[in-house]
PDB file of C-alpha atoms in Angstrom:
ATOM      1  CA  UNK A  18      -9.190  14.034 -10.346  1.00 85.00           C
ATOM      2  CA  UNK A  19     -10.862  11.985 -13.136  1.00 93.00           C
ATOM      3  CA  UNK A  20     -12.482   8.817 -11.937  1.00 97.00           C
ATOM      4  CA  UNK A  21     -11.446   6.708 -14.426  1.00 98.00           C
ATOM      5  CA  UNK A  22      -7.300   6.670 -14.057  1.00 98.00           C
ATOM      6  CA  UNK A  23      -6.497   4.570 -17.404  1.00 98.00           C
ATOM      7  CA  UNK A  24      -7.745   1.782 -19.584  1.00 98.00           C
ATOM      8  CA  UNK A  25      -6.174  -0.345 -22.089  1.00 97.00           C
ATOM      9  CA  UNK A  26      -8.196  -2.387 -24.427  1.00 96.00           C
ATOM     10  CA  UNK A  27      -6.273  -5.320 -25.800  1.00 93.00           C
ATOM     11  CA  UNK A  28      -6.838  -6.413 -29.681  1.00 88.00           C
ATOM     12  CA  UNK A  29      -7.009 -10.086 -28.104  1.00 92.00           C
ATOM     13  CA  UNK A  30     -10.070 -11.271 -26.051  1.00 94.00           C
ATOM     14  CA  UNK A  31      -9.148 -11.952 -22.352  1.00 96.00           C
ATOM     15  CA  UNK A  32      -9.869 -11.347 -18.965  1.00 98.00           C
ATOM     16  CA  UNK A  33     -11.270  -7.924 -17.451  1.00 98.00           C
ATOM     17  CA  UNK A  34      -9.374  -6.601 -14.852  1.00 99.00           C
ATOM     18  CA  UNK A  35     -10.964  -3.006 -12.760  1.00 98.00           C
ATOM     19  CA  UNK A  36      -8.267  -1.910 -10.433  1.00 98.00           C
ATOM     20  CA  UNK A  37      -9.830   0.170  -7.706  1.00 98.00           C
ATOM     21  CA  UNK A  38      -7.626   2.544  -5.868  1.00 97.00           C
ATOM     22  CA  UNK A  39      -8.736   5.369  -3.221  1.00 96.00           C
ATOM     23  CA  UNK A  40     -11.847   3.709  -1.853  1.00 97.00           C
ATOM     24  CA  UNK A  41     -10.562   5.114   1.763  1.00 95.00           C
ATOM     25  CA  UNK A  42      -9.257   8.609   0.929  1.00 95.00           C
ATOM     26  CA  UNK A  43      -6.048   8.874   2.848  1.00 92.00           C
ATOM     27  CA  UNK A  44      -5.135   5.345   1.181  1.00 91.00           C
ATOM     28  CA  UNK A  45      -3.693   6.767  -1.825  1.00 92.00           C
ATOM     29  CA  UNK A  46      -0.612   4.836  -2.789  1.00 91.00           C
ATOM     30  CA  UNK A  47      -2.630   2.291  -4.895  1.00 93.00           C
ATOM     31  CA  UNK A  48      -3.570   5.175  -7.314  1.00 96.00           C
ATOM     32  CA  UNK A  49       0.122   5.550  -7.986  1.00 94.00           C
ATOM     33  CA  UNK A  50       0.856   1.906  -8.264  1.00 94.00           C
ATOM     34  CA  UNK A  51      -1.715   1.534 -10.889  1.00 97.00           C
ATOM     35  CA  UNK A  52      -0.372   4.586 -12.807  1.00 97.00           C
ATOM     36  CA  UNK A  53       3.012   3.190 -12.789  1.00 93.00           C
ATOM     37  CA  UNK A  54       1.883  -0.452 -14.011  1.00 95.00           C
ATOM     38  CA  UNK A  55      -0.540   1.320 -16.741  1.00 96.00           C
ATOM     39  CA  UNK A  56       2.031   3.591 -17.858  1.00 95.00           C
ATOM     40  CA  UNK A  57       4.748   0.799 -18.534  1.00 92.00           C
ATOM     41  CA  UNK A  58       2.327  -1.044 -20.322  1.00 94.00           C
ATOM     42  CA  UNK A  59       1.653   2.155 -22.802  1.00 94.00           C
ATOM     43  CA  UNK A  60       5.255   3.199 -22.830  1.00 92.00           C
ATOM     44  CA  UNK A  61       6.594  -0.296 -23.835  1.00 90.00           C
ATOM     45  CA  UNK A  62       3.909  -1.206 -26.242  1.00 91.00           C
ATOM     46  CA  UNK A  63       3.355  -3.987 -24.253  1.00 92.00           C
ATOM     47  CA  UNK A  64       0.984  -6.864 -26.219  1.00 92.00           C
ATOM     48  CA  UNK A  65      -2.459  -6.739 -23.775  1.00 95.00           C
ATOM     49  CA  UNK A  66      -5.181  -9.792 -23.433  1.00 96.00           C
ATOM     50  CA  UNK A  67      -8.454  -8.629 -22.614  1.00 97.00           C
ATOM     51  CA  UNK A  68      -9.288  -5.291 -20.602  1.00 98.00           C
ATOM     52  CA  UNK A  69      -7.624  -3.314 -17.801  1.00 98.00           C
ATOM     53  CA  UNK A  70      -9.441  -0.376 -15.705  1.00 99.00           C
ATOM     54  CA  UNK A  71      -8.107   1.521 -12.616  1.00 98.00           C
ATOM     55  CA  UNK A  72     -11.262   3.443 -11.277  1.00 98.00           C
ATOM     56  CA  UNK A  73     -10.398   5.858  -8.617  1.00 98.00           C
ATOM     57  CA  UNK A  74     -12.748   5.145  -5.452  1.00 96.00           C
ATOM     58  CA  UNK A  75     -13.788   7.924  -3.470  1.00 97.00           C
ATOM     59  CA  UNK A  76     -12.924  11.461  -5.132  1.00 98.00           C
ATOM     60  CA  UNK A  77     -13.915  13.636  -2.637  1.00 97.00           C
ATOM     61  CA  UNK A  78     -12.460  11.833   0.598  1.00 97.00           C
ATOM     62  CA  UNK A  79      -8.849  11.262  -1.684  1.00 97.00           C
ATOM     63  CA  UNK A  80      -9.127  15.292  -2.265  1.00 97.00           C
ATOM     64  CA  UNK A  81      -9.298  15.797   1.714  1.00 96.00           C
ATOM     65  CA  UNK A  82      -7.185  13.265   2.459  1.00 93.00           C
ATOM     66  CA  UNK A  83      -9.617  11.527   4.788  1.00 94.00           C
ATOM     67  CA  UNK A  84     -10.899   7.956   5.142  1.00 92.00           C
ATOM     68  CA  UNK A  85     -14.381   9.118   4.241  1.00 95.00           C
ATOM     69  CA  UNK A  86     -16.459  12.589   3.955  1.00 95.00           C
ATOM     70  CA  UNK A  87     -20.057  10.989   5.718  1.00 94.00           C
ATOM     71  CA  UNK A  88     -19.837   7.354   5.667  1.00 93.00           C
ATOM     72  CA  UNK A  89     -17.356   4.990   4.766  1.00 93.00           C
ATOM     73  CA  UNK A  90     -17.457   3.792   0.859  1.00 96.00           C
ATOM     74  CA  UNK A  91     -16.269   0.476   1.544  1.00 95.00           C
ATOM     75  CA  UNK A  92     -18.982  -0.698   4.251  1.00 93.00           C
ATOM     76  CA  UNK A  93     -21.898   0.374   2.774  1.00 94.00           C
ATOM     77  CA  UNK A  94     -22.613  -2.380  -0.188  1.00 96.00           C
ATOM     78  CA  UNK A  95     -25.436  -4.267   0.594  1.00 95.00           C
ATOM     79  CA  UNK A  96     -28.536  -4.810  -1.941  1.00 95.00           C
ATOM     80  CA  UNK A  97     -30.823  -2.702   0.393  1.00 95.00           C
ATOM     81  CA  UNK A  98     -28.297   0.286   0.689  1.00 94.00           C
ATOM     82  CA  UNK A  99     -27.303   0.361  -3.056  1.00 95.00           C
ATOM     83  CA  UNK A 100     -30.892   0.357  -4.129  1.00 94.00           C
ATOM     84  CA  UNK A 101     -31.866   3.046  -1.979  1.00 92.00           C
ATOM     85  CA  UNK A 102     -29.222   5.340  -2.696  1.00 93.00           C
ATOM     86  CA  UNK A 103     -29.374   4.897  -6.816  1.00 92.00           C
ATOM     87  CA  UNK A 104     -32.988   5.833  -6.597  1.00 89.00           C
ATOM     88  CA  UNK A 105     -32.134   9.023  -4.134  1.00 80.00           C
ATOM     89  CA  UNK A 106     -31.965  12.651  -6.042  1.00 67.00           C
ATOM     90  CA  UNK A 107     -28.630  14.520  -6.678  1.00 64.00           C
ATOM     91  CA  UNK A 108     -28.428  16.446  -3.358  1.00 58.00           C
ATOM     92  CA  UNK A 109     -27.686  13.930  -1.098  1.00 77.00           C
ATOM     93  CA  UNK A 110     -24.180  13.522   0.969  1.00 86.00           C
ATOM     94  CA  UNK A 111     -20.976  12.924  -0.316  1.00 93.00           C
ATOM     95  CA  UNK A 112     -20.557   9.189  -0.388  1.00 95.00           C
ATOM     96  CA  UNK A 113     -24.217   8.746  -1.413  1.00 94.00           C
ATOM     97  CA  UNK A 114     -22.762  10.426  -4.915  1.00 93.00           C
ATOM     98  CA  UNK A 115     -19.732   8.604  -4.772  1.00 96.00           C
ATOM     99  CA  UNK A 116     -21.327   5.305  -4.803  1.00 96.00           C
ATOM    100  CA  UNK A 117     -23.614   6.574  -7.595  1.00 95.00           C
ATOM    101  CA  UNK A 118     -20.870   7.123 -10.031  1.00 95.00           C
ATOM    102  CA  UNK A 119     -18.607   4.251  -9.053  1.00 97.00           C
ATOM    103  CA  UNK A 120     -22.099   1.998  -9.370  1.00 97.00           C
ATOM    104  CA  UNK A 121     -22.207   3.701 -13.117  1.00 96.00           C
ATOM    105  CA  UNK A 122     -18.600   3.450 -14.286  1.00 98.00           C
ATOM    106  CA  UNK A 123     -17.866   0.180 -13.161  1.00 98.00           C
ATOM    107  CA  UNK A 124     -21.169  -1.079 -14.841  1.00 96.00           C
ATOM    108  CA  UNK A 125     -20.385   0.631 -18.228  1.00 96.00           C
ATOM    109  CA  UNK A 126     -16.981  -0.942 -17.842  1.00 97.00           C
ATOM    110  CA  UNK A 127     -18.036  -4.409 -16.959  1.00 95.00           C
ATOM    111  CA  UNK A 128     -19.605  -4.982 -20.399  1.00 92.00           C
ATOM    112  CA  UNK A 129     -17.951  -7.655 -23.024  1.00 89.00           C
ATOM    113  CA  UNK A 130     -17.805 -11.071 -23.791  1.00 90.00           C
ATOM    114  CA  UNK A 131     -14.684 -12.038 -21.268  1.00 95.00           C
ATOM    115  CA  UNK A 132     -13.609 -15.006 -20.181  1.00 91.00           C
ATOM    116  CA  UNK A 133     -12.838 -14.017 -16.452  1.00 96.00           C
ATOM    117  CA  UNK A 134     -13.989 -10.748 -14.317  1.00 98.00           C
ATOM    118  CA  UNK A 135     -11.400  -9.652 -11.597  1.00 98.00           C
ATOM    119  CA  UNK A 136     -12.201  -6.733  -9.522  1.00 98.00           C
ATOM    120  CA  UNK A 137      -9.024  -6.015  -7.119  1.00 98.00           C
ATOM    121  CA  UNK A 138      -9.243  -3.370  -4.659  1.00 97.00           C
ATOM    122  CA  UNK A 139      -5.861  -1.954  -3.299  1.00 96.00           C
ATOM    123  CA  UNK A 140      -5.861  -0.575   0.683  1.00 92.00           C
ATOM    124  CA  UNK A 141      -3.319   0.296   3.219  1.00 85.00           C
ATOM    125  CA  UNK A 142      -3.268  -0.191   6.737  1.00 81.00           C
ATOM    126  CA  UNK A 143      -3.094   1.661   9.724  1.00 73.00           C
ATOM    127  CA  UNK A 144      -0.357  -0.950  11.313  1.00 72.00           C
ATOM    128  CA  UNK A 145       2.993  -2.441  10.429  1.00 72.00           C
ATOM    129  CA  UNK A 146       2.865  -5.822   8.342  1.00 72.00           C
ATOM    130  CA  UNK A 147      -0.338  -5.245   6.479  1.00 73.00           C
ATOM    131  CA  UNK A 148       0.750  -6.997   3.591  1.00 87.00           C
ATOM    132  CA  UNK A 149      -2.492  -9.848   2.779  1.00 91.00           C
ATOM    133  CA  UNK A 150      -5.601 -10.423   1.054  1.00 93.00           C
ATOM    134  CA  UNK A 151      -8.866 -10.518   2.020  1.00 92.00           C
ATOM    135  CA  UNK A 152     -11.053 -12.420  -0.167  1.00 92.00           C
ATOM    136  CA  UNK A 153     -14.414 -14.851   0.408  1.00 89.00           C
ATOM    137  CA  UNK A 154     -13.256 -18.217   1.299  1.00 87.00           C
ATOM    138  CA  UNK A 155     -14.547 -19.892  -1.960  1.00 89.00           C
ATOM    139  CA  UNK A 156     -11.731 -17.722  -3.846  1.00 91.00           C
ATOM    140  CA  UNK A 157      -9.040 -18.534  -1.186  1.00 89.00           C
ATOM    141  CA  UNK A 158      -7.656 -20.910  -3.738  1.00 92.00           C
ATOM    142  CA  UNK A 159      -8.140 -19.211  -7.093  1.00 95.00           C
ATOM    143  CA  UNK A 160      -4.940 -19.025  -9.130  1.00 96.00           C
ATOM    144  CA  UNK A 161      -4.450 -15.257  -9.004  1.00 96.00           C
ATOM    145  CA  UNK A 162      -4.833 -15.068  -5.180  1.00 95.00           C
ATOM    146  CA  UNK A 163      -2.699 -17.700  -4.817  1.00 94.00           C
ATOM    147  CA  UNK A 164      -0.168 -15.887  -7.225  1.00 92.00           C
ATOM    148  CA  UNK A 165       0.218 -12.654  -4.881  1.00 93.00           C
ATOM    149  CA  UNK A 166       2.252 -15.269  -2.150  1.00 91.00           C
ATOM    150  CA  UNK A 167       0.691 -13.289   0.770  1.00 91.00           C
ATOM    151  CA  UNK A 168      -1.485 -14.197   3.671  1.00 92.00           C
ATOM    152  CA  UNK A 169      -5.088 -15.080   2.795  1.00 93.00           C
ATOM    153  CA  UNK A 170      -8.034 -13.960   5.122  1.00 92.00           C
ATOM    154  CA  UNK A 171     -10.706 -15.907   4.049  1.00 88.00           C
ATOM    155  CA  UNK A 172     -13.728 -14.948   6.314  1.00 86.00           C
ATOM    156  CA  UNK A 173     -13.044 -11.526   7.075  1.00 87.00           C
ATOM    157  CA  UNK A 174     -15.525 -10.450   4.883  1.00 80.00           C
ATOM    158  CA  UNK A 175     -18.109 -12.166   6.909  1.00 83.00           C
ATOM    159  CA  UNK A 176     -17.429  -9.659  10.111  1.00 89.00           C
ATOM    160  CA  UNK A 177     -17.540  -6.608   7.748  1.00 88.00           C
ATOM    161  CA  UNK A 178     -20.764  -5.843   6.243  1.00 89.00           C
ATOM    162  CA  UNK A 179     -20.999  -4.024   2.812  1.00 93.00           C
ATOM    163  CA  UNK A 180     -17.469  -4.098   1.041  1.00 94.00           C
ATOM    164  CA  UNK A 181     -16.904  -3.553  -2.483  1.00 94.00           C
ATOM    165  CA  UNK A 182     -15.695  -7.250  -2.412  1.00 92.00           C
ATOM    166  CA  UNK A 183     -18.510  -9.061  -1.394  1.00 93.00           C
ATOM    167  CA  UNK A 184     -21.285  -7.072  -3.501  1.00 96.00           C
ATOM    168  CA  UNK A 185     -19.185  -7.816  -6.582  1.00 96.00           C
ATOM    169  CA  UNK A 186     -18.232 -11.468  -5.597  1.00 94.00           C
ATOM    170  CA  UNK A 187     -21.892 -12.462  -5.299  1.00 93.00           C
ATOM    171  CA  UNK A 188     -21.753 -11.069  -9.423  1.00 94.00           C
ATOM    172  CA  UNK A 189     -19.408 -13.561 -10.201  1.00 94.00           C
ATOM    173  CA  UNK A 190     -15.988 -11.521 -10.334  1.00 96.00           C
ATOM    174  CA  UNK A 191     -13.105 -12.752  -8.296  1.00 97.00           C
ATOM    175  CA  UNK A 192     -13.189  -9.623  -6.075  1.00 96.00           C
ATOM    176  CA  UNK A 193     -10.466  -9.440  -3.564  1.00 96.00           C
ATOM    177  CA  UNK A 194      -9.007  -6.659  -1.151  1.00 94.00           C
ATOM    178  CA  UNK A 195      -5.315  -6.327  -1.627  1.00 94.00           C
ATOM    179  CA  UNK A 196      -3.672  -4.657   1.565  1.00 89.00           C
ATOM    180  CA  UNK A 197      -0.423  -2.947   0.700  1.00 87.00           C
ATOM    181  CA  UNK A 198       0.773  -2.251   4.422  1.00 76.00           C
ATOM    182  CA  UNK A 199       1.422   0.858   6.278  1.00 70.00           C
ATOM    183  CA  UNK A 200      -0.623   3.709   4.901  1.00 60.00           C
ATOM    184  CA  UNK A 201       1.970   6.232   3.791  1.00 66.00           C
ATOM    185  CA  UNK A 202       5.547   4.611   3.222  1.00 63.00           C
ATOM    186  CA  UNK A 203       6.081   3.736  -0.641  1.00 74.00           C
ATOM    187  CA  UNK A 204       6.707  -0.056   0.464  1.00 77.00           C
ATOM    188  CA  UNK A 205       3.007  -0.447  -0.068  1.00 81.00           C
ATOM    189  CA  UNK A 206       3.239   1.488  -3.522  1.00 87.00           C
ATOM    190  CA  UNK A 207       6.195  -0.912  -4.243  1.00 87.00           C
ATOM    191  CA  UNK A 208       4.233  -4.034  -3.095  1.00 89.00           C
ATOM    192  CA  UNK A 209       0.971  -2.892  -5.308  1.00 93.00           C
ATOM    193  CA  UNK A 210       3.090  -2.622  -8.307  1.00 92.00           C
ATOM    194  CA  UNK A 211       4.618  -5.958  -7.897  1.00 91.00           C
ATOM    195  CA  UNK A 212       1.085  -7.504  -7.021  1.00 93.00           C
ATOM    196  CA  UNK A 213      -0.526  -5.761 -10.008  1.00 95.00           C
ATOM    197  CA  UNK A 214       2.353  -7.070 -12.689  1.00 94.00           C
ATOM    198  CA  UNK A 215       1.631 -10.597 -10.941  1.00 93.00           C
ATOM    199  CA  UNK A 216      -2.194 -10.255 -11.179  1.00 96.00           C
ATOM    200  CA  UNK A 217      -1.623  -9.650 -14.931  1.00 96.00           C
ATOM    201  CA  UNK A 218       0.239 -12.421 -15.951  1.00 93.00           C
ATOM    202  CA  UNK A 219      -1.626 -14.995 -13.882  1.00 94.00           C
ATOM    203  CA  UNK A 220      -4.757 -13.684 -15.469  1.00 96.00           C
ATOM    204  CA  UNK A 221      -3.150 -14.096 -19.081  1.00 95.00           C
ATOM    205  CA  UNK A 222      -3.201 -10.314 -19.961  1.00 95.00           C
ATOM    206  CA  UNK A 223       0.721 -10.122 -20.221  1.00 93.00           C
ATOM    207  CA  UNK A 224       2.993 -12.901 -20.386  1.00 87.00           C
ATOM    208  CA  UNK A 225       6.627 -12.654 -18.768  1.00 77.00           C
ATOM    209  CA  UNK A 226       8.631 -12.443 -21.858  1.00 68.00           C
ATOM    210  CA  UNK A 227       6.319  -9.262 -22.568  1.00 72.00           C
ATOM    211  CA  UNK A 228       7.109  -7.488 -19.357  1.00 63.00           C
ATOM    212  CA  UNK A 229      10.714  -9.239 -18.551  1.00 62.00           C
ATOM    213  CA  UNK A 230      11.765  -5.607 -17.126  1.00 55.00           C
ATOM    214  CA  UNK A 231       9.366  -5.640 -14.355  1.00 57.00           C
ATOM    215  CA  UNK A 232      10.063  -9.455 -13.488  1.00 59.00           C
ATOM    216  CA  UNK A 233      11.762  -8.856 -10.436  1.00 68.00           C
ATOM    217  CA  UNK A 234       8.175  -7.804  -8.644  1.00 72.00           C
ATOM    218  CA  UNK A 235       7.555 -11.635  -8.284  1.00 74.00           C
ATOM    219  CA  UNK A 236      10.515 -12.225  -5.791  1.00 78.00           C
ATOM    220  CA  UNK A 237       9.824  -9.273  -4.263  1.00 77.00           C
ATOM    221  CA  UNK A 238       6.141 -10.829  -3.383  1.00 81.00           C
ATOM    222  CA  UNK A 239       7.584 -13.866  -2.418  1.00 80.00           C
ATOM    223  CA  UNK A 240      10.262 -12.183  -0.021  1.00 82.00           C
ATOM    224  CA  UNK A 241       7.168  -9.452   1.740  1.00 80.00           C
ATOM    225  CA  UNK A 242       4.746 -12.941   2.388  1.00 80.00           C
ATOM    226  CA  UNK A 243       7.515 -14.906   4.280  1.00 80.00           C
ATOM    227  CA  UNK A 244       7.487 -16.136   7.734  1.00 83.00           C
ATOM    228  CA  UNK A 245       3.725 -14.818   7.189  1.00 87.00           C
ATOM    229  CA  UNK A 246       1.197 -17.434   7.861  1.00 91.00           C
ATOM    230  CA  UNK A 247      -0.648 -18.316   4.547  1.00 91.00           C
ATOM    231  CA  UNK A 248      -3.758 -18.602   5.437  1.00 93.00           C
ATOM    232  CA  UNK A 249      -5.650 -17.494   8.725  1.00 94.00           C
ATOM    233  CA  UNK A 250      -9.387 -17.114   9.870  1.00 93.00           C
ATOM    234  CA  UNK A 251     -10.977 -14.461  12.261  1.00 95.00           C
ATOM    235  CA  UNK A 252     -11.561 -15.410  15.929  1.00 95.00           C
ATOM    236  CA  UNK A 253     -12.553 -12.281  16.968  1.00 96.00           C
ATOM    237  CA  UNK A 254     -13.469  -8.972  16.264  1.00 95.00           C
ATOM    238  CA  UNK A 255     -13.505  -5.898  18.779  1.00 96.00           C
ATOM    239  CA  UNK A 256     -15.838  -3.346  17.489  1.00 94.00           C
ATOM    240  CA  UNK A 257     -15.533   0.653  18.336  1.00 94.00           C
ATOM    241  CA  UNK A 258     -18.302   3.601  18.146  1.00 91.00           C
ATOM    242  CA  UNK A 259     -16.887   7.441  18.183  1.00 89.00           C
ATOM    243  CA  UNK A 260     -18.295   7.917  21.613  1.00 92.00           C
ATOM    244  CA  UNK A 261     -15.715   4.728  22.872  1.00 94.00           C
ATOM    245  CA  UNK A 262     -12.552   6.596  22.980  1.00 94.00           C
ATOM    246  CA  UNK A 263     -10.812   3.732  22.001  1.00 95.00           C
ATOM    247  CA  UNK A 264      -6.916   3.825  21.727  1.00 96.00           C
ATOM    248  CA  UNK A 265      -5.104   0.722  20.500  1.00 96.00           C
ATOM    249  CA  UNK A 266      -1.655   0.415  22.969  1.00 96.00           C
ATOM    250  CA  UNK A 267       1.146   1.267  20.724  1.00 94.00           C
ATOM    251  CA  UNK A 268       3.843  -1.348  19.040  1.00 92.00           C
ATOM    252  CA  UNK A 269       1.523  -3.984  17.927  1.00 94.00           C
ATOM    253  CA  UNK A 270       1.607  -4.959  14.328  1.00 90.00           C
ATOM    254  CA  UNK A 271      -0.146  -7.770  12.048  1.00 90.00           C
ATOM    255  CA  UNK A 272       0.334 -10.957  12.833  1.00 93.00           C
ATOM    256  CA  UNK A 273       1.937 -10.483  16.264  1.00 94.00           C
ATOM    257  CA  UNK A 274       1.254 -13.358  18.795  1.00 96.00           C
ATOM    258  CA  UNK A 275      -0.873 -12.497  21.679  1.00 97.00           C
ATOM    259  CA  UNK A 276      -1.845 -14.554  24.396  1.00 97.00           C
ATOM    260  CA  UNK A 277      -5.538 -14.553  26.510  1.00 98.00           C
ATOM    261  CA  UNK A 278      -6.051 -11.977  28.776  1.00 98.00           C
ATOM    262  CA  UNK A 279      -2.577  -9.755  27.442  1.00 98.00           C
ATOM    263  CA  UNK A 280      -3.713  -5.753  27.569  1.00 98.00           C
ATOM    264  CA  UNK A 281      -4.373  -4.273  23.871  1.00 98.00           C
ATOM    265  CA  UNK A 282      -6.027  -1.233  24.298  1.00 97.00           C
ATOM    266  CA  UNK A 283      -8.215   0.868  26.486  1.00 97.00           C
ATOM    267  CA  UNK A 284     -11.560   3.004  26.053  1.00 96.00           C
ATOM    268  CA  UNK A 285     -14.123   4.624  28.097  1.00 96.00           C
ATOM    269  CA  UNK A 286     -14.879   1.804  30.126  1.00 95.00           C
ATOM    270  CA  UNK A 287     -11.495   0.679  31.294  1.00 96.00           C
ATOM    271  CA  UNK A 288      -8.589  -1.758  29.827  1.00 98.00           C
ATOM    272  CA  UNK A 289      -9.466  -4.051  26.647  1.00 97.00           C
ATOM    273  CA  UNK A 290      -7.551  -7.574  27.299  1.00 98.00           C
ATOM    274  CA  UNK A 291      -6.998 -10.329  24.737  1.00 97.00           C
ATOM    275  CA  UNK A 292     -10.284 -12.597  24.805  1.00 97.00           C
ATOM    276  CA  UNK A 293      -8.167 -15.451  23.354  1.00 97.00           C
ATOM    277  CA  UNK A 294      -4.471 -16.496  22.071  1.00 98.00           C
ATOM    278  CA  UNK A 295      -4.081 -15.893  18.637  1.00 97.00           C
ATOM    279  CA  UNK A 296      -2.275 -13.349  16.635  1.00 96.00           C
ATOM    280  CA  UNK A 297      -3.293  -9.384  16.674  1.00 95.00           C
ATOM    281  CA  UNK A 298      -4.903  -7.928  13.463  1.00 93.00           C
ATOM    282  CA  UNK A 299      -5.406  -4.586  11.670  1.00 90.00           C
ATOM    283  CA  UNK A 300      -4.821  -3.077  15.125  1.00 92.00           C
ATOM    284  CA  UNK A 301      -6.064   0.461  14.757  1.00 92.00           C
ATOM    285  CA  UNK A 302      -4.070   3.498  14.823  1.00 89.00           C
ATOM    286  CA  UNK A 303      -5.879   6.055  12.821  1.00 84.00           C
ATOM    287  CA  UNK A 304      -8.804   8.219  14.346  1.00 84.00           C
ATOM    288  CA  UNK A 305     -11.319   6.668  11.625  1.00 82.00           C
ATOM    289  CA  UNK A 306     -12.583   3.144  11.899  1.00 84.00           C
ATOM    290  CA  UNK A 307     -14.741   0.912  12.932  1.00 87.00           C
ATOM    291  CA  UNK A 308     -12.761  -2.116  14.474  1.00 91.00           C
ATOM    292  CA  UNK A 309     -10.533  -1.807  17.033  1.00 94.00           C
ATOM    293  CA  UNK A 310      -8.586  -5.048  16.217  1.00 96.00           C
ATOM    294  CA  UNK A 311      -9.079  -8.534  15.123  1.00 96.00           C
ATOM    295  CA  UNK A 312      -7.334 -11.752  16.567  1.00 97.00           C
ATOM    296  CA  UNK A 313      -7.252 -14.595  13.882  1.00 96.00           C
ATOM    297  CA  UNK A 314      -5.472 -17.940  13.696  1.00 96.00           C
ATOM    298  CA  UNK A 315      -3.585 -19.596  11.128  1.00 93.00           C
ATOM    299  CA  UNK A 316      -5.310 -22.445   9.186  1.00 89.00           C
TER     300      UNK A 316
END
């Protein structure tokens, strides 16, 4: 697999849209969603303003179908860690090599006079109804974020150190994670495809007239966001370690109401109860991951 999934450079000036997929190697539907949109633009010769680049995230983990090999490639983007990895030699761990390669490719593509820089990081979740946007609070009302019509989590990045979105938000990008839903089922593929068209139209890269054959995607986004909170913030994070033996009780899905002292999970220390009323968020139903669950509330 190549690092660059596809690239379009329009004849007219406009924004830069960088689309990352597969930063977690077991979340691969975003790769196919980008290819769908990219291929449609090329096939139908759709007029394009600016530049679109699709980038595969963790190549080694994608090929193995794992979230990561040595460490989580979406929890390492701090100034200190990136600088340290860039100084290392070639003979280092899998994610060290992936980080260096990603950093180099992004910098190479992020050159030019663009009126807007957008970075979209496509992900999936291990639980149902995982359709939402993670964005720094100051970008929560950005037109591109609002156009996706999905729940916006405005402060999750504060609880997750070293995310790509935080690193590149600090560099002036409109950077956000676009969670398409449950890992595996094709619904995430359809939602990511819908969202990418909406992003390109809102950013001014394409017009509704130019991609009229895709115009049903906007209504699909609205339907997926219906009956979900529009904006939430984090009340509680339950962090886990491999030695905890954490197991989430079955049946929980994103944005499901829970009440204080409700039993949610179990680990080597015993039953884990909700510390407060709220909505369960990102309950962990896969073997790898540092976050057992969050509790959020609508704002």
